[in-house]
Coordinates of C-alpha atoms in Angstrom, one line a residue:
Chain A
M1 CA -4.1 3.3 30.3
L2 CA -5.7 1.5 27.4
R3 CA -3.5 1.2 24.3
H4 CA -4.3 0.1 20.8
R5 CA -2.2 -3.1 21.2
D6 CA -4.6 -4.2 24.0
V7 CA -7.5 -4.3 21.6
R8 CA -7.8 -6.9 18.9
W9 CA -9.9 -6.2 15.8
G10 CA -10.0 -7.4 12.2
S11 CA -7.5 -5.7 10.1
A12 CA -9.1 -5.4 6.7
L13 CA -9.2 -2.0 5.2
I14 CA -12.4 -0.7 3.7
Y15 CA -10.2 0.1 0.8
E16 CA -6.8 -1.4 0.4
P17 CA -4.0 1.2 0.4
G18 CA -3.5 2.6 -3.1
Q19 CA -6.8 1.2 -4.5
G20 CA -9.6 3.1 -5.9
A21 CA -12.2 4.0 -3.3
S22 CA -15.2 5.3 -5.2
S23 CA -16.3 2.4 -7.2
A24 CA -14.6 -0.8 -6.1
P25 CA -15.1 -1.1 -2.4
L26 CA -13.9 -4.1 -0.5
P27 CA -15.6 -5.6 2.5
A28 CA -14.9 -3.7 5.7
A29 CA -14.0 -5.5 8.9
G30 CA -16.8 -5.2 11.4
P31 CA -20.4 -6.2 11.8
A32 CA -21.7 -5.2 8.4
R33 CA -20.5 -5.0 4.9
I34 CA -20.2 -1.5 3.6
S35 CA -21.3 -2.0 0.1
R36 CA -23.3 -4.5 -1.9
R37 CA -23.4 -5.0 -5.6
T38 CA -26.4 -3.2 -7.0
S39 CA -28.8 -5.2 -9.1
L40 CA -31.3 -4.1 -11.6
E41 CA -34.1 -6.6 -11.7
P42 CA -37.2 -5.4 -13.5
R43 CA -40.0 -7.7 -12.8
L44 CA -41.9 -7.0 -16.0
P45 CA -40.8 -5.7 -19.3
S46 CA -40.9 -1.9 -18.9
L47 CA -40.8 1.1 -21.2
F48 CA -37.8 2.5 -19.4
T49 CA -35.5 1.8 -16.5
P50 CA -33.4 3.9 -14.1
H51 CA -30.0 4.4 -15.8
S52 CA -28.1 6.5 -13.3
I53 CA -28.7 8.3 -9.9
A54 CA -26.7 11.3 -8.9
F55 CA -26.5 12.4 -5.2
A56 CA -23.6 14.9 -5.0
W57 CA -23.7 16.6 -8.3
A58 CA -21.9 19.9 -8.6
G59 CA -23.9 22.7 -6.9
N60 CA -26.0 20.4 -4.7
R61 CA -25.4 21.8 -1.3
D62 CA -27.2 19.1 0.6
A63 CA -24.8 16.4 -0.2
I64 CA -21.4 16.2 1.4
P65 CA -18.7 16.0 -1.3
L66 CA -16.6 12.9 -1.0
R67 CA -13.2 12.5 -2.6
S68 CA -11.3 9.3 -3.6
P69 CA -7.8 9.3 -2.1
A70 CA -6.6 7.2 -5.0
T71 CA -7.5 9.7 -7.7
D72 CA -8.2 12.8 -5.7
R73 CA -11.4 13.1 -7.8
L74 CA -14.8 13.7 -6.3
V75 CA -16.9 10.6 -6.0
G76 CA -19.9 12.6 -7.3
A77 CA -18.1 13.7 -10.4
E78 CA -20.2 11.1 -12.1
P79 CA -23.5 9.7 -10.8
E80 CA -22.9 7.6 -7.7
W81 CA -25.2 4.8 -9.1
I82 CA -25.0 3.7 -12.7
A83 CA -27.0 0.6 -13.5
G84 CA -24.9 -2.5 -13.5
R85 CA -21.7 -0.5 -13.4
R86 CA -21.2 1.6 -10.3
S87 CA -22.6 1.9 -6.8
A88 CA -20.7 4.6 -4.8
V89 CA -21.3 6.1 -1.5
A90 CA -23.1 9.4 -0.8
A91 CA -23.1 11.4 2.5
Y92 CA -25.5 13.8 4.2
V93 CA -26.1 15.2 7.6
R94 CA -28.4 12.9 9.6
G95 CA -32.1 13.8 9.2
A96 CA -31.6 15.4 5.8
R97 CA -34.2 15.0 3.1
P98 CA -32.1 15.2 0.0
A99 CA -32.9 15.4 -3.7
V100 CA -31.4 13.0 -6.3
R101 CA -31.1 13.4 -10.0
V102 CA -32.2 10.4 -12.0
V103 CA -31.6 9.6 -15.7
F104 CA -33.8 6.9 -17.3
A105 CA -32.9 4.7 -20.2
R106 CA -35.4 3.8 -22.8
A107 CA -36.0 0.0 -23.1
P108 CA -35.7 -1.6 -26.5
G109 CA -38.9 -0.9 -28.4
G110 CA -40.0 1.7 -25.8
R111 CA -41.6 5.0 -26.6
R112 CA -39.4 8.1 -27.2
E113 CA -41.6 10.3 -25.1
V114 CA -43.5 9.3 -22.0
A115 CA -45.6 11.2 -19.5
C116 CA -46.1 9.4 -16.2
R117 CA -45.7 9.4 -12.4
I118 CA -42.5 7.9 -11.1
G119 CA -41.4 7.2 -7.5
A120 CA -39.7 4.5 -5.5
D121 CA -40.6 2.4 -2.5
G122 CA -38.0 2.0 0.2
A123 CA -37.0 3.2 3.7
P124 CA -37.1 6.1 3.0
G125 CA -38.3 5.9 -0.6
I126 CA -38.5 8.5 -3.3
A127 CA -41.5 10.8 -3.4
E128 CA -43.6 10.2 -6.5
R129 CA -43.9 13.0 -9.0
T130 CA -45.2 13.5 -12.5
V131 CA -42.6 13.7 -15.2
S132 CA -42.3 13.9 -18.9
L133 CA -39.4 11.9 -20.3
R134 CA -38.0 12.5 -23.7
F135 CA -35.3 10.1 -24.7
G136 CA -32.4 11.2 -26.9
P137 CA -30.6 9.4 -29.6
D138 CA -28.5 7.7 -27.0
G139 CA -31.6 6.3 -25.4
L140 CA -31.2 8.4 -22.2
S141 CA -33.5 11.0 -20.7
A142 CA -32.5 14.3 -19.3
P143 CA -31.8 14.2 -15.5
V144 CA -35.0 14.4 -13.4
T145 CA -34.9 15.6 -9.8
F146 CA -36.7 13.6 -7.2
R147 CA -36.8 14.2 -3.5
L148 CA -36.8 11.6 -0.8
A149 CA -40.3 10.8 0.5
H150 CA -39.1 11.2 4.1
R151 CA -36.0 12.3 6.0
L152 CA -33.0 10.0 6.3
G153 CA -32.4 8.6 9.8
R154 CA -31.6 10.9 12.7
R155 CA -28.7 8.8 14.0
I156 CA -25.1 8.8 12.9
G157 CA -24.4 5.7 10.8
I158 CA -24.7 4.2 7.4
A159 CA -28.1 3.8 5.7
R160 CA -28.5 1.3 3.0
P161 CA -31.8 2.0 1.3
E162 CA -33.1 -0.2 -1.5
W163 CA -35.3 1.7 -3.9
R164 CA -37.9 -0.2 -5.9
W165 CA -38.7 2.2 -8.8
H166 CA -42.2 2.2 -10.3
A167 CA -43.9 4.2 -13.0
T168 CA -47.7 4.7 -13.3
L169 CA -48.7 5.1 -16.9
G170 CA -52.3 5.1 -18.1
G171 CA -53.5 3.9 -14.7
E172 CA -51.2 0.9 -14.7
R173 CA -48.2 0.6 -12.4
H174 CA -45.0 -0.8 -13.8
E175 CA -42.1 -1.9 -11.7
I176 CA -39.1 -0.4 -13.6
G177 CA -36.1 -1.4 -11.5
T178 CA -34.3 -1.6 -8.2
S179 CA -31.3 0.3 -7.0
Q180 CA -29.3 -0.1 -3.7
H181 CA -27.4 2.6 -2.1
E182 CA -25.1 3.4 0.8
I183 CA -25.5 6.7 2.5
C184 CA -23.3 8.0 5.3
L185 CA -25.1 10.0 7.9
T186 CA -23.0 12.5 9.8
W187 CA -23.6 14.1 13.2
R188 CA -23.2 17.6 11.8
R189 CA -22.1 19.3 8.7
P190 CA -18.3 18.5 8.2
L191 CA -15.8 21.1 8.9
S192 CA -13.5 22.6 6.3
P193 CA -10.7 20.3 5.3
A194 CA -8.3 23.3 5.5
A195 CA -7.5 22.3 9.1
W196 CA -6.0 19.0 8.2
A197 CA -5.4 19.0 4.4
E198 CA -2.6 21.6 4.4
P199 CA -3.3 23.1 2.1
D200 CA -6.8 22.4 0.8
A201 CA -6.1 22.3 -2.9
F202 CA -9.8 21.9 -3.6
T203 CA -11.3 25.0 -2.0
T204 CA -14.0 25.3 -4.7
D205 CA -15.4 21.9 -3.7
G206 CA -16.7 23.0 -0.3
T207 CA -16.3 21.0 2.8
W208 CA -15.2 17.7 1.2
T209 CA -14.0 14.6 3.0
Y210 CA -12.0 11.6 1.9
L211 CA -14.4 8.7 1.3
P212 CA -12.8 6.1 3.6
V213 CA -12.6 8.7 6.4
M214 CA -16.3 9.4 6.0
Q215 CA -17.2 5.7 6.0
W216 CA -15.1 4.9 9.0
S217 CA -16.3 7.8 11.1
C218 CA -19.9 7.1 10.4
Q219 CA -19.6 3.3 10.9
W220 CA -17.6 3.6 14.1
A221 CA -19.6 6.5 15.7
A222 CA -23.0 4.9 14.8
G223 CA -25.5 5.9 17.4
C224 CA -23.2 8.2 19.3
R225 CA -24.9 11.3 20.7
N226 CA -22.2 13.9 21.4
A227 CA -18.8 15.0 20.4
K228 CA -17.0 13.1 23.1
E229 CA -18.9 9.9 22.5
I230 CA -18.1 10.2 18.8
C231 CA -14.3 10.8 19.3
D232 CA -14.1 8.0 21.9
A233 CA -15.8 5.5 19.6
M234 CA -13.6 6.5 16.7
L235 CA -10.4 6.3 18.7
A236 CA -11.3 2.8 20.1
A237 CA -12.1 1.6 16.6
L238 CA -9.0 2.9 14.8
P239 CA -7.4 -0.5 14.6
R240 CA -10.3 -1.6 12.3
S241 CA -9.1 0.8 9.7
G242 CA -6.1 -1.5 9.1
L243 CA -3.9 1.6 9.0
R244 CA -0.8 1.3 11.2
Y245 CA 1.7 3.4 12.9
A246 CA 5.1 4.2 11.3
A247 CA 4.3 3.9 7.6
P248 CA 6.2 6.6 5.8
A249 CA 3.4 9.1 5.5
W250 CA 2.6 12.4 7.3
T251 CA -0.6 13.5 5.5
V252 CA -4.1 12.1 5.4
R253 CA -4.0 11.2 1.8
D254 CA -0.6 9.6 1.9
M255 CA -1.7 7.6 4.9
L256 CA -4.7 6.3 3.0
L257 CA -2.5 5.4 0.1
K258 CA 0.3 3.9 2.1
G259 CA -1.7 2.1 4.8
G260 CA -0.7 4.2 7.8
G261 CA 1.6 7.0 9.0
Y262 CA 3.7 8.6 11.7
C263 CA 2.1 10.7 14.5
G264 CA 2.4 13.8 12.2
G265 CA -0.1 12.1 9.9
W266 CA -2.2 10.5 12.6
Y267 CA -3.1 13.7 14.4
R268 CA -4.3 15.0 11.0
M269 CA -6.1 11.8 10.3
F270 CA -8.0 11.9 13.6
Q271 CA -8.8 15.5 13.1
A272 CA -10.2 14.7 9.6
M273 CA -12.4 11.9 11.1
A274 CA -13.7 14.3 13.8
G275 CA -14.1 17.0 11.2
A276 CA -16.2 14.7 9.0
Q277 CA -18.7 14.6 11.9
G278 CA -18.5 18.4 12.3
I279 CA -16.4 18.2 15.5
R280 CA -13.6 20.7 16.0
L281 CA -10.5 18.9 17.4
E282 CA -7.3 20.8 18.3
R283 CA -4.0 19.3 17.4
R284 CA -0.6 20.0 18.9
A285 CA 2.9 18.8 18.6
F286 CA 5.2 18.8 21.6
L287 CA 8.7 18.9 20.3
V288 CA 11.9 18.0 22.0
N289 CA 13.8 20.8 23.8
W290 CA 17.5 19.6 23.6
E291 CA 19.3 21.8 26.1
V292 CA 23.0 21.6 26.0
L293 CA 24.4 21.7 29.6
P294 CA 28.0 22.0 30.9
K295 CA 30.3 19.0 31.1
A296 CA 29.0 17.4 27.9
R297 CA 25.6 16.9 29.4
A298 CA 22.3 17.4 27.5
R299 CA 18.7 17.3 28.6
W300 CA 16.8 16.0 26.6
C301 CA 17.9 14.5 23.3
A302 CA 14.9 12.4 22.4
L303 CA 11.6 10.9 23.6
V304 CA 11.8 7.1 23.8
V305 CA 8.6 5.1 23.3
S306 CA 8.4 1.3 23.5
D307 CA 4.8 1.0 22.4
P308 CA 4.8 -0.3 18.8
G309 CA 1.9 1.9 17.9
L310 CA -1.4 1.2 16.1
N311 CA -1.6 -2.2 14.4
R312 CA 2.0 -3.1 15.0
S313 CA 3.6 -5.8 17.1
R314 CA 7.0 -4.2 17.3
P315 CA 8.3 -0.6 16.9
A316 CA 9.3 0.0 13.3
E317 CA 12.8 1.1 14.2
A318 CA 16.0 -0.9 14.3
A319 CA 17.0 -2.2 17.7
S320 CA 19.6 -0.1 19.5
R321 CA 21.5 -0.2 22.8
F322 CA 19.7 1.7 25.6
H323 CA 21.0 2.4 29.1
D324 CA 17.9 2.6 31.3
A325 CA 17.8 4.4 34.7
D326 CA 14.7 3.9 36.8
E327 CA 15.6 5.1 40.3
R328 CA 16.0 8.4 42.0
P329 CA 18.4 10.1 42.3
I330 CA 19.1 9.6 38.6
S331 CA 22.8 10.1 38.9
R332 CA 23.1 7.2 41.3
S333 CA 20.5 5.0 39.7
P334 CA 21.6 1.5 38.7
V335 CA 21.7 1.4 34.9
Q336 CA 20.4 -1.5 32.9
S337 CA 21.8 -1.8 29.4
V338 CA 19.5 -3.5 27.0
T339 CA 19.1 -3.8 23.2
R340 CA 15.6 -3.0 22.2
H341 CA 13.4 -1.9 19.4
R342 CA 12.1 1.5 20.6
Y343 CA 11.1 4.7 18.8
R344 CA 13.4 7.7 19.3
F345 CA 11.9 11.1 18.6
W346 CA 15.1 13.0 18.1
G347 CA 15.6 16.7 18.9
Q348 CA 18.4 18.8 17.7
P349 CA 20.6 20.9 20.1
G350 CA 19.3 24.5 20.3
K351 CA 16.7 23.9 17.6
V352 CA 13.1 22.7 17.3
G353 CA 13.3 19.1 16.1
D354 CA 11.1 16.1 16.3
G355 CA 8.4 15.3 18.9
H356 CA 5.0 13.7 19.3
C357 CA 1.7 14.9 17.9
V358 CA -1.7 14.5 19.6
N359 CA -5.2 15.9 19.5
F360 CA -7.3 17.7 22.1
L361 CA -11.0 18.0 22.5
R362 CA -12.7 20.5 24.8
F363 CA -16.0 19.0 26.0
R364 CA -18.2 20.4 28.7
G365 CA -15.4 22.6 30.1
R366 CA -12.7 19.9 30.2
W367 CA -9.8 19.0 28.0
Y368 CA -9.4 15.5 26.7
L369 CA -6.2 14.3 25.1
Y370 CA -6.5 11.8 22.2
D371 CA -3.3 10.0 21.0
P372 CA -4.5 8.1 17.9
S373 CA -1.0 6.8 17.3
F374 CA -0.7 4.8 20.5
Q375 CA -3.8 4.8 22.7
S376 CA -7.3 3.6 22.4
A377 CA -8.9 5.7 25.1
P378 CA -8.9 9.5 25.7
V379 CA -7.0 11.0 28.7
P380 CA -9.0 13.5 30.7
L381 CA -6.9 16.3 31.9
T382 CA -7.5 18.6 34.8
R383 CA -6.1 22.1 35.5
F384 CA -4.9 22.0 31.9
A385 CA -4.9 24.8 29.4
L386 CA -4.1 24.1 25.7
P387 CA -0.6 25.5 25.2
R388 CA -0.3 28.2 22.6
S389 CA 2.0 27.6 19.7
N390 CA 5.3 28.9 20.7
P391 CA 8.4 27.6 18.9
A392 CA 10.6 30.2 20.5
R393 CA 10.0 29.3 24.1
P394 CA 9.6 25.8 25.6
A395 CA 6.9 25.3 28.2
A396 CA 7.6 23.3 31.3
V397 CA 5.2 20.3 31.6
G398 CA 4.7 21.0 35.3
R399 CA 2.6 24.0 34.3
L400 CA 0.2 21.9 32.2
G401 CA -2.0 20.5 35.0
T402 CA -2.2 16.7 35.0
F403 CA -0.7 16.4 31.4
R404 CA 2.5 14.9 32.8
R405 CA 1.0 12.6 35.4
D406 CA -1.9 11.3 33.4
Y407 CA -0.4 11.2 29.9
L408 CA 3.3 11.9 29.5
D409 CA 4.6 9.6 32.2
R410 CA 2.7 6.7 30.8
A411 CA 2.9 7.3 27.0
V412 CA 6.6 8.3 26.8
D413 CA 8.6 5.5 28.6
F414 CA 11.9 7.3 28.7
M415 CA 13.5 10.7 28.2
L416 CA 16.9 10.3 26.6
G417 CA 19.7 12.6 27.7
S418 CA 23.5 12.9 28.1
L419 CA 23.6 12.4 31.8
P420 CA 25.6 10.7 34.6
G421 CA 24.2 7.5 36.0
D422 CA 25.8 4.8 38.1
G423 CA 29.0 6.7 38.4
R424 CA 29.7 7.5 34.7
L425 CA 28.5 9.8 32.0
Y426 CA 26.2 8.3 29.4
E427 CA 26.5 10.5 26.4
T428 CA 24.3 10.6 23.4
V429 CA 26.6 10.6 20.4
H430 CA 25.5 10.9 16.8
P431 CA 28.0 9.7 14.2
D432 CA 30.9 12.0 13.5
P433 CA 30.3 13.3 10.0
G434 CA 33.9 14.3 9.7
Q435 CA 34.9 10.7 9.4
P436 CA 35.3 9.2 5.9
D437 CA 32.6 6.6 6.6
P438 CA 30.1 8.3 9.0
L439 CA 27.4 5.7 8.1
G440 CA 29.7 3.0 9.4
Q441 CA 29.4 4.4 12.9
R442 CA 26.6 3.7 15.3
I443 CA 24.5 6.2 17.1
L444 CA 25.1 6.0 20.8
N445 CA 22.2 6.5 23.2
G446 CA 22.9 8.3 26.4
L447 CA 21.0 7.7 29.5
S448 CA 17.3 6.8 29.1
V449 CA 15.6 8.0 32.2
E450 CA 12.2 6.5 33.0
T451 CA 9.9 9.5 32.5
S452 CA 8.0 9.1 35.7
I453 CA 11.2 9.4 37.8
V454 CA 12.4 12.7 36.2
P455 CA 12.1 15.2 39.1
H456 CA 8.9 17.3 38.9
A457 CA 10.5 20.4 40.5
G458 CA 11.6 23.1 38.1
A459 CA 11.6 23.0 34.3
T460 CA 13.1 19.5 34.2
I461 CA 10.9 18.5 31.2
S462 CA 9.9 21.1 28.8
F463 CA 8.7 21.1 25.2
Y464 CA 8.2 23.4 22.3
W465 CA 4.5 23.4 21.6
V466 CA 3.5 24.1 18.0
Chain B
M1 CA 34.8 21.9 2.1
G2 CA 34.5 19.5 5.1
A3 CA 33.3 15.9 4.9
A4 CA 30.0 16.8 6.6
H5 CA 29.3 19.4 3.9
E6 CA 30.2 16.9 1.2
H7 CA 28.0 14.2 2.7
L8 CA 25.1 16.5 3.2
R9 CA 25.3 17.6 -0.4
R10 CA 25.4 14.0 -1.5
L11 CA 22.3 13.3 0.6
L12 CA 20.5 16.3 -1.0
A13 CA 21.5 14.9 -4.4
G14 CA 19.8 11.7 -3.6
G15 CA 23.0 9.8 -3.7
L16 CA 24.3 7.1 -1.4
I17 CA 27.0 7.8 1.1
E18 CA 29.9 5.3 1.0
G19 CA 27.5 3.0 -0.9
R20 CA 24.7 3.1 1.7
R21 CA 21.5 4.8 2.4
P22 CA 22.0 7.1 5.4
Q23 CA 19.8 6.8 8.4
W24 CA 17.8 9.7 9.7
A25 CA 20.1 10.1 12.6
H26 CA 23.0 10.4 10.2
A27 CA 21.2 13.2 8.4
L28 CA 20.6 14.9 11.7
A29 CA 24.3 14.5 12.5
L30 CA 25.3 16.1 9.2
L31 CA 23.0 19.0 9.7
K32 CA 24.3 19.5 13.2
A33 CA 27.9 19.5 12.1
V34 CA 27.3 21.9 9.2
S35 CA 25.3 24.2 11.5
E36 CA 28.0 24.4 14.2
V37 CA 30.4 26.8 12.6
R38 CA 29.2 29.6 10.4
S39 CA 31.1 29.8 7.1
P40 CA 30.2 30.6 3.5
E41 CA 30.4 26.9 2.8
S42 CA 28.0 26.1 5.6
E43 CA 25.6 28.8 4.6
A44 CA 25.6 27.6 1.0
V45 CA 24.9 24.0 2.0
L46 CA 22.2 24.9 4.5
R47 CA 20.6 27.1 1.9
D48 CA 20.5 24.1 -0.5
A49 CA 18.9 22.1 2.3
A50 CA 16.3 24.8 3.1
L51 CA 15.5 25.1 -0.6
F52 CA 15.5 21.3 -1.1
D53 CA 12.5 20.2 -3.2
G54 CA 13.3 16.5 -3.7
K55 CA 12.9 13.3 -1.7
L56 CA 15.6 12.0 0.6
L57 CA 16.7 8.5 0.1
L58 CA 17.0 7.2 3.7
D59 CA 17.2 3.8 5.3
E60 CA 13.6 3.7 6.5
E61 CA 14.0 0.7 8.7
A62 CA 16.4 2.6 11.0
G63 CA 13.5 5.0 11.9
L64 CA 12.2 8.2 10.5
P65 CA 11.1 11.5 12.1
H66 CA 7.6 11.2 13.6
A67 CA 6.1 14.7 13.6
M68 CA 6.9 15.6 10.0
A69 CA 8.4 14.1 6.9
P70 CA 12.2 14.0 6.7
E71 CA 12.3 16.5 3.9
D72 CA 10.2 19.0 6.0
M73 CA 12.4 18.4 9.1
L74 CA 15.5 18.9 7.0
R75 CA 14.2 22.2 5.6
S76 CA 13.1 23.3 9.0
L77 CA 16.4 22.6 10.8
A78 CA 18.4 24.2 7.9
A79 CA 16.2 27.3 8.0
Q80 CA 16.5 27.6 11.8
A81 CA 20.2 27.5 11.5
L82 CA 20.2 30.1 8.8
A83 CA 17.8 32.3 10.8
G84 CA 20.1 32.0 13.8
W85 CA 22.9 33.4 11.7
D86 CA 21.2 36.1 9.7
S87 CA 17.5 35.9 9.2
R88 CA 17.3 38.9 6.9
K89 CA 19.9 37.6 4.5
H90 CA 18.3 34.2 4.3
R91 CA 14.7 35.3 4.4
D92 CA 14.0 33.9 0.9
A93 CA 15.2 30.4 2.0
I94 CA 13.2 30.6 5.3
R95 CA 10.1 31.6 3.4
Y96 CA 10.6 28.8 0.9
A97 CA 10.9 26.3 3.7
S98 CA 7.7 27.6 5.3
A99 CA 5.7 28.4 2.2
P100 CA 2.0 27.7 2.0
G101 CA 1.6 24.1 0.9
R102 CA 4.4 22.9 3.1
S103 CA 3.9 21.4 6.5
A104 CA 1.9 23.6 8.9
L105 CA 4.2 22.4 11.6
V106 CA 7.2 23.8 9.8
R107 CA 5.3 27.0 9.1
G108 CA 4.6 27.3 12.8
I109 CA 8.2 26.7 13.7
L110 CA 9.6 29.3 11.2
D111 CA 6.8 31.8 11.4
R112 CA 8.7 34.3 13.6
W113 CA 11.4 34.7 10.9
R114 CA 9.2 35.0 7.8

């Protein structure tokens, strides 16, 4: 099983956590830089120059609204390109032929009214059209709508056109300026953020996407041709985001601001990335079913995971004493007591507590499990049906096809219980809150049973699926 | 009022317990202890937990819940305990814990009692 820790990438973020994302991009790790400084370099003195170019203005349905996680404002709330000041990202579905709105600035000494033909060379450029510009007291024209001369590329990726603007006036062609842009091209129209934003506080803004999520997904899935290729590429490239597991965040925005999150955030983040490409991913949490058994026994109290998670070298949980059993029958297994940093996903007796969160993709009739928190490759499942959400009744993993064999046994190292092993009872004990100093007491782990040796017969491992 | 009730109240108030930040496992132990025996005191503290709208001050290095934020988990477990005792009586607290805008996971867990 390929895990994130087996893959080494650069760790720079496209945007540092907590930094503005719409106008001050940092270099991304990877083969190409995301943004370049835009220059305005008129070759000859001109009557006017491009002042600003808007892509995702309000009401423009072609453009995909992008949102800055730092401010929660739309990137297109002001023109994406402003001469010498701003060069922000725009996004469209691949193959689109969008329109842009351009404001021109009168050059010193230039005329207040000009009728001419304006266009821009580039790949693709801007289709030339006849315009009448009237400059106001502020020296700016009203916005003029131009359409691209050709469609944008038909592949997922990031286009970086350079537009060399020209105006033809009295039969004479003037070079009036250059603008450089970064345009994300998605596979399909993004899905509603309602699935992962919880709730979408910006329903009037349409199917918006957080800017870094759009950039990452377009960059990593460049050239991919179907939903699975896209999800596979994004999963493998997640370490390049610089985000890591176990930062204290459980929502997409918090993760972008804090530089990572727990699995409750990661399955939303991965869903948001797929959603940015128009791919519907399911997400599920399998939550610990802590069954209290006779004679102070319990099965199971927690999931135990040794993998440090994405972009971490050690689990972000203080070391504790574990008592590992790795032989059948469990009750007679030798027990090895070790002090280790491991994650414990705690349940609560008789209630629905913590657990792990993953994504699922149905592709060509088959389910694939994606675990963005810990793994860099999808897990194909057979004879698997996505469990319905049911917090009232746990489902035995034996009824979920190869979920246990191909995923659970490998991803979850141990199931922690209060069980006998090696001739004695290993009991999970949380501190006694009745004591005057409950925080002075340690939490005692019971028996950590290697997941793969837990008997398959009967409902020996079951989870609440939500 | 028992020590667990008092400590849980202190946790909800954002205070330290015996001069230290509690670990998540301590918060779980407090919830478990308070939920074990139904009493007016337990119901009152668990209602406060289900209606909690602040941020818990926890020792993050000791580990945090994975599937949802500690505050969501706290509300969820408190609401489950209240629902187990008398879901009709505590419907307001259950609905608050699973209101739109809160974690969808918590809403999914508490949905049957709303």
